[in-house]
């Protein structure tokens, strides 16, 4: 685990969601740990909404579900001079503005549920005992669908022409497709460690919503990819993938062809539910990507296409998560042993063919005739790729296609080759199983969502044991009062001597909280709106040093600064003060300016 993770602007190239999801589990869970992300490309014309546009949802909801929140969201202040960027944009003349606007946005993320005065600044909380939030299964499934549609918005044909027209004069960082089905699964996996829900119901509902949605027509070719990634990472398994295809053939009425020894692994009595297709692409077919005639080629996205061209069950399934290397592969003994491969260390400068390794559900390979199955490496169908490559590769942008019957170039294996990147799958499944099986706490907060799939409120219901002092006090009409301790902690007082501390997984507006009391049933429910700096001025709370019961100091808005190595300012003259006012004016928040004037 790490105290500090700095990603630079890698999110501009691979997607901010991918960046946060990949790094969040690597952070040490303590108040001083911090994740720093940076972007140089604008995701929106409005700088204030650029972060939410890059995330595909409002920042507070994403932060609640992912377990990390930007300091600026909570405190209304950062250590970055964001106003300088706005000034540069306002001073630029139209001729200097590019289609892709540049806007530097550096965001510092912290775990909001450890920014509480009840914990010492340097304490590390147990992952298994983190404060999770409870969410209704249908609400959560609807949020996943909204994220799914945002991450794959480029597949929405209804907005294609309007998007292309806008991109001629103004491009956003989100216009470039950066996400695969493995990305949405990775997001769901991390959310699962932070959220208490009926996860079987969540995933069943999400899968039904995805199939019923008609906006992403192109994405229909990627459903098998989605199902496979969900199974790979242990998030959810489609019943057909839970067992071998031959075992469930009659139960699910699968139109599978009869067994044949010619098909080897696929012709077995009990083939695995997922196999690995390994095929080699002759190097000459890659010249279309490396030719010097067009400098605009860049790095186009690619996918593996597995299709059935004959019979009543023709299909074309696309898989966007696969591995490539230059070299050759060979069979090694039985089907239970992974194939061997020899990699060409010279890579693009060498002479070896490109070997592609792609996992695929077996039942799709058992539909239709054996001689109708083909596998292909193709470019993603984006407007830019169509413009640059369709004349050379055709309408499907196929780089190379081959029949699965070709044993010289195609191998279907039970296991992938010995590649380090594949070994992480088992580790990730174990990690998910470990950290998503925390105790279902009776005091866990529940999130309330609005019609736009944004979390707006948190509520905690505290149920007291029968015949306890608290239950007796409630039955006797004891007064119930709420005393805010910090942005995440509330003290629930019953009468004059009894109290219970309630800790929310995210800062709330405790001063405006509502209380529901059931004196006969002996429970008290506290509901409070989620706090952000835009809704409520939390500057004073987040910029004050909080002494903890353990004797340390906690400062929620501080990134990670070692005060003992900072330069000392011995004295400031009026001349110095005037210079500081000019240089620091653009870096101070409204709260800091007010404090400076005082």
Coordinates of C-alpha atoms in Angstrom, one line a residue:
X1 CA 0.0 0.0 0.0
X2 CA 1.1 3.6 -0.7
X3 CA 0.8 6.8 1.2
X4 CA 1.0 9.0 -1.9
X5 CA 0.2 8.1 -5.5
X6 CA 0.7 10.6 -8.3
X7 CA -0.6 9.6 -11.7
X8 CA 0.4 12.8 -13.7
X9 CA -1.9 13.2 -16.7
X10 CA -2.1 9.5 -17.5
X11 CA -5.9 9.7 -17.3
X12 CA -5.9 11.8 -20.4
X13 CA -4.7 8.8 -22.3
X14 CA -6.4 5.9 -20.6
X15 CA -9.5 7.5 -19.1
X16 CA -9.9 9.1 -15.6
X17 CA -12.3 6.4 -14.4
X18 CA -9.7 3.7 -15.3
X19 CA -7.0 5.7 -13.5
X20 CA -9.0 6.2 -10.2
X21 CA -10.4 2.6 -10.2
X22 CA -6.9 1.1 -10.7
X23 CA -5.2 3.2 -8.0
X24 CA -7.9 3.4 -5.3
X25 CA -7.3 -0.1 -3.9
X26 CA -3.5 0.6 -3.7
X27 CA -3.9 3.5 -1.2
X28 CA -3.2 3.1 2.5
X29 CA -6.4 3.9 4.3
X30 CA -5.4 6.7 6.7
X31 CA -6.1 10.4 6.9
X32 CA -2.8 11.5 5.4
X33 CA -2.9 9.2 2.3
X34 CA -3.5 10.9 -1.0
X35 CA -4.1 10.2 -4.7
X36 CA -3.1 13.0 -7.1
X37 CA -4.6 12.9 -10.6
X38 CA -4.0 15.5 -13.3
X39 CA -5.6 16.3 -16.7
X40 CA -4.4 18.7 -19.4
X41 CA -7.4 18.2 -21.7
X42 CA -10.8 19.8 -21.1
X43 CA -13.8 17.5 -20.8
X44 CA -16.2 20.4 -20.9
X45 CA -16.5 24.0 -22.0
X46 CA -17.3 24.9 -18.4
X47 CA -14.2 24.4 -16.2
X48 CA -16.3 23.9 -13.1
X49 CA -18.0 20.8 -14.7
X50 CA -14.9 19.3 -16.3
X51 CA -14.3 16.8 -13.6
X52 CA -17.9 15.6 -13.5
X53 CA -17.9 15.3 -17.3
X54 CA -14.7 13.2 -17.2
X55 CA -16.2 10.9 -14.6
X56 CA -19.6 10.6 -16.3
X57 CA -21.5 11.4 -13.1
X58 CA -21.7 14.0 -10.4
X59 CA -18.5 14.0 -8.4
X60 CA -20.1 13.5 -4.9
X61 CA -21.9 10.3 -6.0
X62 CA -18.8 8.9 -7.6
X63 CA -16.8 9.7 -4.5
X64 CA -19.3 8.1 -2.2
X65 CA -19.3 4.8 -4.2
X66 CA -15.6 4.6 -5.0
X67 CA -14.4 5.6 -1.4
X68 CA -12.3 8.6 -2.5
X69 CA -13.2 12.2 -2.7
X70 CA -11.5 15.4 -4.1
X71 CA -10.4 17.7 -1.3
X72 CA -11.8 20.6 -3.3
X73 CA -15.3 19.0 -3.3
X74 CA -15.3 18.7 0.5
X75 CA -13.3 21.8 1.6
X76 CA -13.9 24.3 -1.2
X77 CA -10.2 24.9 -1.4
X78 CA -7.1 23.3 -2.9
X79 CA -3.4 24.0 -3.0
X80 CA -3.5 24.5 -6.8
X81 CA -3.9 27.9 -8.5
X82 CA -6.8 26.9 -10.7
X83 CA -7.7 30.6 -11.5
X84 CA -4.5 30.9 -13.5
X85 CA -5.8 28.4 -16.0
X86 CA -9.1 30.3 -16.3
X87 CA -7.1 33.5 -16.9
X88 CA -5.1 31.9 -19.7
X89 CA -8.3 30.8 -21.4
X90 CA -9.8 34.3 -21.2
X91 CA -6.6 35.9 -22.6
X92 CA -6.3 33.5 -25.6
X93 CA -7.4 34.9 -28.9
X94 CA -9.7 32.8 -31.1
X95 CA -6.9 32.0 -33.6
X96 CA -4.8 30.5 -30.8
X97 CA -7.5 28.2 -29.6
X98 CA -7.3 24.6 -30.8
X99 CA -10.2 22.2 -31.4
X100 CA -9.1 20.3 -28.2
X101 CA -8.9 22.9 -25.4
X102 CA -6.1 22.7 -22.9
X103 CA -7.0 23.0 -19.3
X104 CA -4.8 21.8 -16.4
X105 CA -6.8 20.3 -13.6
X106 CA -5.0 18.7 -10.7
X107 CA -7.2 16.9 -8.2
X108 CA -6.1 15.5 -4.8
X109 CA -8.3 12.6 -3.6
X110 CA -8.6 11.4 0.0
X111 CA -10.7 8.7 1.7
X112 CA -13.7 10.7 3.2
X113 CA -14.6 8.1 5.8
X114 CA -11.2 8.4 7.6
X115 CA -11.3 12.2 7.7
X116 CA -12.9 12.2 11.1
X117 CA -11.7 13.4 14.5
X118 CA -12.4 10.0 16.0
X119 CA -9.3 8.6 14.3
X120 CA -5.7 9.6 14.7
X121 CA -4.1 11.3 11.7
X122 CA -1.6 8.4 11.1
X123 CA -3.9 5.5 11.9
X124 CA -4.7 2.9 9.2
X125 CA -8.1 1.5 9.2
X126 CA -8.8 -2.2 8.3
X127 CA -10.2 -2.6 4.8
X128 CA -12.7 -5.2 6.1
X129 CA -14.1 -2.8 8.7
X130 CA -14.4 0.3 6.5
X131 CA -17.7 2.2 6.7
X132 CA -19.8 1.0 3.8
X133 CA -23.0 2.6 2.5
X134 CA -26.2 0.7 1.9
X135 CA -28.0 1.2 -1.5
X136 CA -31.2 -0.1 -2.9
X137 CA -30.4 -2.7 -5.6
X138 CA -32.5 -1.1 -8.3
X139 CA -31.0 2.3 -7.6
X140 CA -27.5 1.0 -7.8
X141 CA -28.2 -1.0 -11.0
X142 CA -29.7 2.2 -12.6
X143 CA -26.5 4.1 -11.7
X144 CA -24.3 1.4 -13.2
X145 CA -26.4 1.6 -16.4
X146 CA -26.0 5.4 -16.5
X147 CA -22.2 5.0 -16.2
X148 CA -22.3 2.2 -18.8
X149 CA -24.0 4.6 -21.3
X150 CA -21.6 7.4 -20.5
X151 CA -18.5 5.3 -20.9
X152 CA -19.7 3.9 -24.2
X153 CA -21.4 7.0 -25.5
X154 CA -19.5 6.7 -28.7
X155 CA -21.6 3.7 -29.5
X156 CA -24.8 5.8 -29.5
X157 CA -25.7 6.1 -33.2
X158 CA -28.4 8.7 -32.5
X159 CA -25.9 11.3 -31.4
X160 CA -23.1 10.3 -33.8
X161 CA -23.7 13.1 -36.4
X162 CA -24.3 15.9 -33.9
X163 CA -21.1 14.8 -32.0
X164 CA -19.1 14.7 -35.3
X165 CA -20.3 18.2 -36.2
X166 CA -19.3 19.6 -32.9
X167 CA -15.9 17.9 -33.0
X168 CA -15.1 19.9 -36.1
X169 CA -14.7 23.0 -34.0
X170 CA -14.6 21.9 -30.4
X171 CA -13.4 18.5 -29.0
X172 CA -13.5 17.2 -25.5
X173 CA -11.3 14.7 -23.8
X174 CA -14.3 12.4 -23.5
X175 CA -14.8 12.2 -27.3
X176 CA -12.0 9.6 -27.6
X177 CA -13.2 6.1 -26.7
X178 CA -11.0 5.0 -23.7
X179 CA -13.1 2.3 -22.0
X180 CA -13.7 -1.4 -22.6
X181 CA -16.2 -3.7 -20.9
X182 CA -13.4 -4.7 -18.5
X183 CA -13.4 -1.0 -17.4
X184 CA -17.0 -1.0 -16.3
X185 CA -16.5 -4.3 -14.6
X186 CA -13.4 -2.9 -12.7
X187 CA -15.6 0.0 -11.6
X188 CA -18.4 -2.3 -10.4
X189 CA -15.7 -4.4 -8.6
X190 CA -14.4 -1.5 -6.6
X191 CA -17.9 -0.2 -5.8
X192 CA -18.8 -3.6 -4.5
X193 CA -16.1 -3.2 -1.8
X194 CA -17.7 0.0 -0.6
X195 CA -21.4 -0.7 -0.9
X196 CA -23.8 -3.0 1.0
X197 CA -26.5 -4.3 -1.3
X198 CA -28.3 -7.4 -2.5
X199 CA -25.6 -7.9 -5.1
X200 CA -27.3 -10.8 -6.9
X201 CA -30.3 -8.6 -7.4
X202 CA -28.1 -5.6 -8.4
X203 CA -26.4 -7.6 -11.2
X204 CA -29.5 -9.4 -12.4
X205 CA -31.2 -6.0 -12.7
X206 CA -28.2 -4.4 -14.4
X207 CA -27.9 -7.2 -16.9
X208 CA -31.7 -6.9 -17.7
X209 CA -31.3 -3.1 -18.1
X210 CA -28.3 -3.4 -20.5
X211 CA -30.2 -5.9 -22.7
X212 CA -33.4 -3.8 -22.7
X213 CA -31.5 -0.5 -23.5
X214 CA -31.7 0.3 -27.2
X215 CA -29.5 3.4 -27.3
X216 CA -26.1 1.6 -27.7
X217 CA -27.0 -0.6 -30.7
X218 CA -23.4 -1.1 -31.6
X219 CA -22.7 -2.3 -28.1
X220 CA -24.9 -5.4 -28.7
X221 CA -21.8 -7.1 -30.2
X222 CA -20.0 -6.7 -26.9
X223 CA -22.5 -8.4 -24.6
X224 CA -20.5 -11.6 -24.5
X225 CA -17.4 -9.6 -23.7
X226 CA -19.3 -8.0 -20.7
X227 CA -20.5 -11.4 -19.4
X228 CA -17.0 -12.9 -19.6
X229 CA -15.3 -10.0 -17.8
X230 CA -18.0 -10.1 -15.0
X231 CA -17.2 -13.8 -14.6
X232 CA -13.4 -13.3 -14.8
X233 CA -13.3 -10.8 -12.0
X234 CA -15.7 -12.7 -9.8
X235 CA -18.3 -10.0 -9.8
X236 CA -21.2 -11.9 -11.3
X237 CA -21.5 -15.0 -13.5
X238 CA -24.1 -15.6 -16.2
X239 CA -25.7 -19.0 -15.5
X240 CA -24.5 -20.3 -18.9
X241 CA -20.9 -19.5 -17.9
X242 CA -21.2 -21.0 -14.4
X243 CA -21.0 -24.5 -15.8
X244 CA -19.8 -26.1 -19.0
X245 CA -21.9 -25.5 -22.1
X246 CA -22.7 -29.2 -22.7
X247 CA -23.9 -29.5 -19.1
X248 CA -26.5 -26.6 -19.5
X249 CA -27.4 -27.3 -23.1
X250 CA -30.8 -28.6 -22.4
X251 CA -31.6 -26.4 -19.4
X252 CA -31.1 -23.2 -21.4
X253 CA -32.1 -24.7 -24.7
X254 CA -28.8 -23.9 -26.3
X255 CA -28.7 -24.8 -30.1
X256 CA -25.2 -26.4 -29.9
X257 CA -23.9 -28.6 -32.7
X258 CA -23.1 -32.2 -32.0
X259 CA -19.7 -33.2 -30.7
X260 CA -16.9 -33.9 -33.1
X261 CA -13.3 -35.1 -32.5
X262 CA -12.2 -32.8 -35.3
X263 CA -12.8 -29.8 -33.0
X264 CA -10.5 -31.3 -30.2
X265 CA -11.0 -29.1 -27.1
X266 CA -14.4 -27.9 -28.3
X267 CA -15.4 -31.5 -29.1
X268 CA -14.8 -32.8 -25.6
X269 CA -17.7 -34.2 -23.5
X270 CA -17.2 -31.4 -21.0
X271 CA -15.4 -28.4 -22.5
X272 CA -14.7 -25.4 -20.2
X273 CA -17.2 -22.5 -20.2
X274 CA -14.4 -20.0 -21.3
X275 CA -11.6 -20.8 -23.7
X276 CA -8.6 -18.8 -25.1
X277 CA -8.3 -18.3 -28.8
X278 CA -4.7 -17.8 -29.9
X279 CA -3.9 -16.8 -33.4
X280 CA -1.1 -15.2 -35.3
X281 CA -1.4 -12.2 -37.6
X282 CA 1.2 -12.1 -40.5
X283 CA 3.4 -9.0 -40.1
X284 CA 2.6 -7.8 -43.6
X285 CA -1.0 -7.2 -42.6
X286 CA 0.2 -4.6 -40.0
X287 CA 1.8 -2.3 -42.6
X288 CA -1.4 -0.4 -42.8
X289 CA -0.7 0.8 -39.2
X290 CA 3.0 1.5 -39.7
X291 CA 3.1 3.0 -43.2
X292 CA 4.7 6.4 -43.4
X293 CA 2.2 7.8 -45.9
X294 CA -0.2 9.1 -43.3
X295 CA 1.1 10.8 -40.2
X296 CA -2.5 11.0 -38.7
X297 CA -2.7 7.3 -37.9
X298 CA -1.8 7.6 -34.2
X299 CA -2.8 4.6 -32.1
X300 CA -6.2 3.4 -33.3
X301 CA -8.2 1.2 -30.9
X302 CA -8.6 -2.5 -31.9
X303 CA -10.7 -5.5 -31.0
X304 CA -11.0 -9.2 -31.7
X305 CA -14.0 -10.4 -33.7
X306 CA -15.3 -13.9 -33.3
X307 CA -18.0 -14.6 -35.9
X308 CA -20.2 -17.4 -37.2
X309 CA -20.9 -16.8 -41.0
X310 CA -23.1 -19.8 -41.8
X311 CA -26.4 -21.4 -40.6
X312 CA -29.3 -20.0 -38.6
X313 CA -27.2 -18.7 -35.7
X314 CA -24.9 -16.2 -37.4
X315 CA -23.3 -13.8 -35.0
X316 CA -20.3 -11.4 -34.6
X317 CA -19.0 -10.9 -31.1
X318 CA -16.4 -8.3 -30.3
X319 CA -13.8 -8.6 -27.5
X320 CA -11.9 -5.5 -26.5
X321 CA -9.7 -7.0 -23.8
X322 CA -6.9 -9.2 -25.2
X323 CA -3.1 -9.6 -25.2
X324 CA -0.6 -9.2 -28.1
X325 CA 3.0 -10.0 -28.5
X326 CA 5.4 -10.5 -31.4
X327 CA 6.7 -14.0 -31.6
X328 CA 5.3 -17.5 -32.1
X329 CA 3.3 -20.0 -30.0
X330 CA 3.3 -23.8 -29.9
X331 CA 1.3 -26.6 -28.4
X332 CA 2.8 -28.2 -25.3
X333 CA 1.5 -31.6 -24.5
X334 CA -2.1 -32.0 -23.3
X335 CA -4.9 -29.5 -23.4
X336 CA -4.6 -29.0 -19.6
X337 CA -1.2 -27.4 -20.1
X338 CA -0.8 -23.8 -21.3
X339 CA 0.8 -23.4 -24.8
X340 CA 4.3 -22.2 -24.9
X341 CA 5.4 -19.0 -26.7
X342 CA 8.6 -17.4 -27.8
X343 CA 8.6 -13.7 -27.8
X344 CA 10.6 -11.6 -30.4
X345 CA 12.5 -9.1 -28.2
X346 CA 12.8 -6.7 -31.1
X347 CA 9.1 -6.1 -31.2
X348 CA 8.1 -3.8 -34.0
X349 CA 11.6 -3.7 -35.2
X350 CA 11.8 -7.5 -35.6
X351 CA 10.4 -9.9 -38.2
X352 CA 8.1 -12.2 -36.1
X353 CA 4.3 -12.2 -36.6
X354 CA 1.9 -10.7 -34.1
X355 CA 0.3 -13.3 -31.7
X356 CA -3.1 -12.4 -30.3
X357 CA -4.5 -14.1 -27.2
X358 CA -8.2 -13.5 -26.6
X359 CA -10.6 -15.2 -24.1
X360 CA -14.1 -16.1 -25.4
X361 CA -17.2 -17.9 -24.0
X362 CA -17.3 -21.4 -25.4
X363 CA -21.1 -21.6 -26.1
X364 CA -20.8 -19.0 -28.8
X365 CA -18.1 -21.2 -30.5
X366 CA -20.4 -24.2 -30.4
X367 CA -23.3 -22.6 -32.3
X368 CA -23.5 -23.1 -36.1
X369 CA -21.2 -25.2 -38.3
X370 CA -17.5 -25.6 -37.5
X371 CA -16.4 -24.4 -40.9
X372 CA -18.3 -21.1 -40.4
X373 CA -16.3 -19.9 -37.5
X374 CA -13.8 -17.1 -38.1
X375 CA -11.6 -14.9 -35.9
X376 CA -10.4 -11.5 -36.9
X377 CA -8.3 -8.6 -35.6
X378 CA -10.1 -5.3 -36.6
X379 CA -9.9 -1.6 -35.8
X380 CA -12.7 -0.1 -33.7
X381 CA -15.4 1.5 -35.8
X382 CA -14.8 5.2 -35.0
X383 CA -15.3 8.1 -37.4
X384 CA -11.6 8.8 -37.5
X385 CA -10.8 5.1 -38.2
X386 CA -13.4 4.9 -40.9
X387 CA -12.0 8.1 -42.6
X388 CA -8.4 6.9 -42.5
X389 CA -8.7 3.1 -43.1
X390 CA -12.0 2.1 -44.7
X391 CA -10.5 2.4 -48.3
X392 CA -7.7 0.0 -47.4
X393 CA -9.5 -2.4 -44.9
X394 CA -13.1 -2.3 -46.0
X395 CA -16.2 -1.3 -44.1
X396 CA -15.5 -3.6 -41.1
X397 CA -12.0 -2.3 -40.8
X398 CA -10.6 -5.9 -40.7
X399 CA -6.8 -6.0 -40.4
X400 CA -6.7 -9.8 -40.6
X401 CA -9.2 -12.6 -40.6
X402 CA -8.8 -16.4 -40.6
X403 CA -10.9 -19.5 -40.2
X404 CA -10.7 -21.2 -36.8
X405 CA -10.2 -24.5 -38.7
X406 CA -6.7 -23.3 -39.7
X407 CA -4.5 -25.2 -37.2
X408 CA -1.3 -23.6 -38.5
X409 CA -2.3 -20.1 -37.2
X410 CA -5.1 -20.8 -34.8
X411 CA -5.2 -22.6 -31.4
X412 CA -8.1 -23.0 -29.0
X413 CA -6.6 -23.6 -25.5
X414 CA -8.1 -24.3 -22.1
X415 CA -5.5 -22.1 -20.5
X416 CA -3.7 -18.9 -21.7
X417 CA 0.0 -18.9 -22.3
X418 CA 2.4 -18.2 -19.4
X419 CA 1.9 -14.4 -19.5
X420 CA 2.3 -12.3 -16.3
X421 CA -0.8 -10.2 -17.2
X422 CA -3.1 -13.2 -17.0
X423 CA -1.9 -14.1 -13.5
X424 CA -3.6 -11.0 -12.0
X425 CA -7.1 -12.4 -12.6
X426 CA -6.9 -14.9 -9.8
X427 CA -5.5 -12.3 -7.5
X428 CA -8.2 -9.8 -8.3
X429 CA -10.9 -12.4 -7.7
X430 CA -9.4 -13.2 -4.3
X431 CA -9.1 -9.5 -3.5
X432 CA -12.8 -8.9 -4.3
X433 CA -13.9 -11.9 -2.3
X434 CA -11.9 -10.7 0.7
X435 CA -12.9 -7.1 0.8
X436 CA -16.6 -7.4 -0.2
X437 CA -17.5 -9.8 2.6
X438 CA -17.4 -7.3 5.4
X439 CA -19.9 -7.4 8.2
X440 CA -23.3 -6.1 7.3
X441 CA -23.4 -3.5 10.1
X442 CA -26.8 -2.5 11.5
X443 CA -25.6 1.1 11.7
X444 CA -24.5 1.4 8.1
X445 CA -25.8 4.5 6.4
X446 CA -28.2 4.2 3.5
X447 CA -27.9 6.4 0.4
X448 CA -31.0 8.1 -1.2
X449 CA -30.8 8.8 -4.9
X450 CA -32.7 11.4 -7.0
X451 CA -34.2 10.9 -10.5
X452 CA -30.8 11.8 -12.1
X453 CA -29.1 8.8 -10.3
X454 CA -27.2 11.2 -8.0
X455 CA -26.9 10.4 -4.2
X456 CA -28.4 13.3 -2.3
X457 CA -28.9 12.1 1.3
X458 CA -27.6 9.6 3.8
X459 CA -29.6 8.2 6.7
X460 CA -28.7 6.0 9.6
X461 CA -31.3 4.1 11.6
X462 CA -30.2 3.1 15.1
X463 CA -32.2 0.3 16.6
X464 CA -31.9 -0.2 20.3
X465 CA -32.2 -3.6 22.0
X466 CA -35.4 -4.3 23.9
X467 CA -35.3 -3.4 27.6
X468 CA -32.0 -1.5 27.1
X469 CA -31.5 1.9 28.8
X470 CA -31.9 3.6 25.4
X471 CA -35.2 1.8 24.6
X472 CA -36.5 2.5 28.1
X473 CA -35.6 6.2 27.8
X474 CA -37.3 6.5 24.4
X475 CA -40.5 4.8 25.7
X476 CA -40.5 7.2 28.6
X477 CA -40.4 10.2 26.3
X478 CA -36.7 11.2 26.6
X479 CA -35.7 14.1 24.4
X480 CA -33.6 13.3 21.3
X481 CA -31.0 15.8 20.2
X482 CA -28.4 15.9 17.5
X483 CA -24.9 17.2 18.3
X484 CA -22.5 17.6 15.3
X485 CA -18.9 16.6 16.0
X486 CA -17.4 17.0 12.6
X487 CA -18.5 16.7 9.0
X488 CA -18.9 12.9 9.2
X489 CA -19.8 12.3 12.9
X490 CA -22.9 13.1 14.8
X491 CA -23.6 12.4 18.5
X492 CA -27.2 11.2 19.1
X493 CA -28.2 12.2 22.7
X494 CA -31.1 10.6 24.5
X495 CA -32.1 12.6 27.6
X496 CA -29.3 13.9 29.7
X497 CA -27.0 10.9 30.2
X498 CA -27.3 8.5 27.2
X499 CA -25.7 9.0 23.8
X500 CA -24.7 7.1 20.7
X501 CA -22.0 8.2 18.1
X502 CA -23.1 7.9 14.5
X503 CA -20.3 8.0 11.8
X504 CA -21.3 8.5 8.2
X505 CA -19.1 7.2 5.3
X506 CA -19.2 10.6 3.7
X507 CA -19.5 14.2 5.0
X508 CA -23.0 15.4 5.6
X509 CA -24.8 18.7 6.4
X510 CA -25.4 17.7 10.0
X511 CA -26.8 21.2 11.0
X512 CA -29.8 20.6 8.7
X513 CA -30.4 16.9 9.6
X514 CA -33.8 15.4 10.2
X515 CA -34.8 12.9 12.9
X516 CA -37.5 10.3 12.9
X517 CA -38.3 8.6 16.2
X518 CA -40.1 5.4 16.9
X519 CA -40.5 5.2 20.6
X520 CA -42.4 1.9 20.8
X521 CA -40.2 0.2 18.3
X522 CA -37.1 1.7 20.0
X523 CA -35.3 3.2 17.0
X524 CA -34.1 6.6 15.9
X525 CA -33.3 7.5 12.3
X526 CA -31.1 10.5 11.3
X527 CA -31.2 11.8 7.7
X528 CA -28.8 14.4 6.4
X529 CA -28.0 15.8 3.0
X530 CA -24.6 14.9 1.5
X531 CA -22.1 17.7 2.1
X532 CA -20.1 19.4 -0.7
X533 CA -18.5 22.7 -0.7
X534 CA -20.9 23.9 -3.4
X535 CA -23.9 23.3 -1.2
X536 CA -22.6 24.4 2.1
X537 CA -19.6 26.4 3.2
X538 CA -17.5 23.8 5.0
X539 CA -14.3 25.8 4.8
X540 CA -14.0 26.6 8.5
X541 CA -14.5 22.9 9.4
X542 CA -12.1 21.5 6.9
X543 CA -9.3 24.0 7.5
X544 CA -9.2 23.8 11.2
X545 CA -6.8 21.4 13.0
X546 CA -8.8 18.9 14.9
X547 CA -7.2 17.4 18.0
X548 CA -8.0 13.7 18.2
X549 CA -8.6 11.6 21.3
X550 CA -5.2 10.0 20.5
X551 CA -3.3 13.2 20.8
X552 CA -2.6 13.9 17.1
X553 CA -3.9 16.6 14.8
X554 CA -6.1 16.0 11.7
X555 CA -6.4 18.5 8.9
X556 CA -8.9 17.3 6.2
X557 CA -8.1 19.9 3.6
X558 CA -4.3 19.4 3.7
X559 CA -2.8 17.3 0.9
X560 CA 0.5 15.9 2.3
X561 CA 2.9 18.6 3.4
X562 CA 5.9 18.1 5.8
X563 CA 5.7 21.4 7.7
X564 CA 9.2 20.8 9.3
X565 CA 10.9 21.2 5.9
X566 CA 9.0 24.2 4.7
X567 CA 10.9 27.6 4.6
X568 CA 10.3 29.9 7.5
X569 CA 9.1 33.5 6.9
X570 CA 10.7 35.6 9.6
X571 CA 9.2 38.9 9.0
X572 CA 7.1 40.6 6.2
X573 CA 7.4 44.2 5.3
X574 CA 4.7 46.2 3.6
X575 CA 6.6 45.9 0.3
X576 CA 6.7 42.2 0.7
X577 CA 3.0 42.0 1.6
X578 CA 2.1 43.9 -1.6
X579 CA 4.2 41.5 -3.7
X580 CA 2.6 38.5 -2.0
X581 CA -0.9 39.9 -2.6
X582 CA -0.2 40.1 -6.3
X583 CA 1.4 36.7 -6.6
X584 CA -1.0 34.9 -4.3
X585 CA -4.3 36.6 -5.3
X586 CA -5.1 34.0 -7.9
X587 CA -4.4 31.0 -5.7
X588 CA -6.6 31.9 -2.7
X589 CA -10.2 30.7 -2.3
X590 CA -12.9 33.0 -1.2
X591 CA -12.6 31.7 2.3
X592 CA -8.9 32.3 2.4
X593 CA -9.3 35.8 1.1
X594 CA -11.8 36.6 3.8
X595 CA -9.4 35.2 6.5
X596 CA -6.5 37.2 5.0
X597 CA -8.5 40.5 5.2
X598 CA -9.3 39.8 8.9

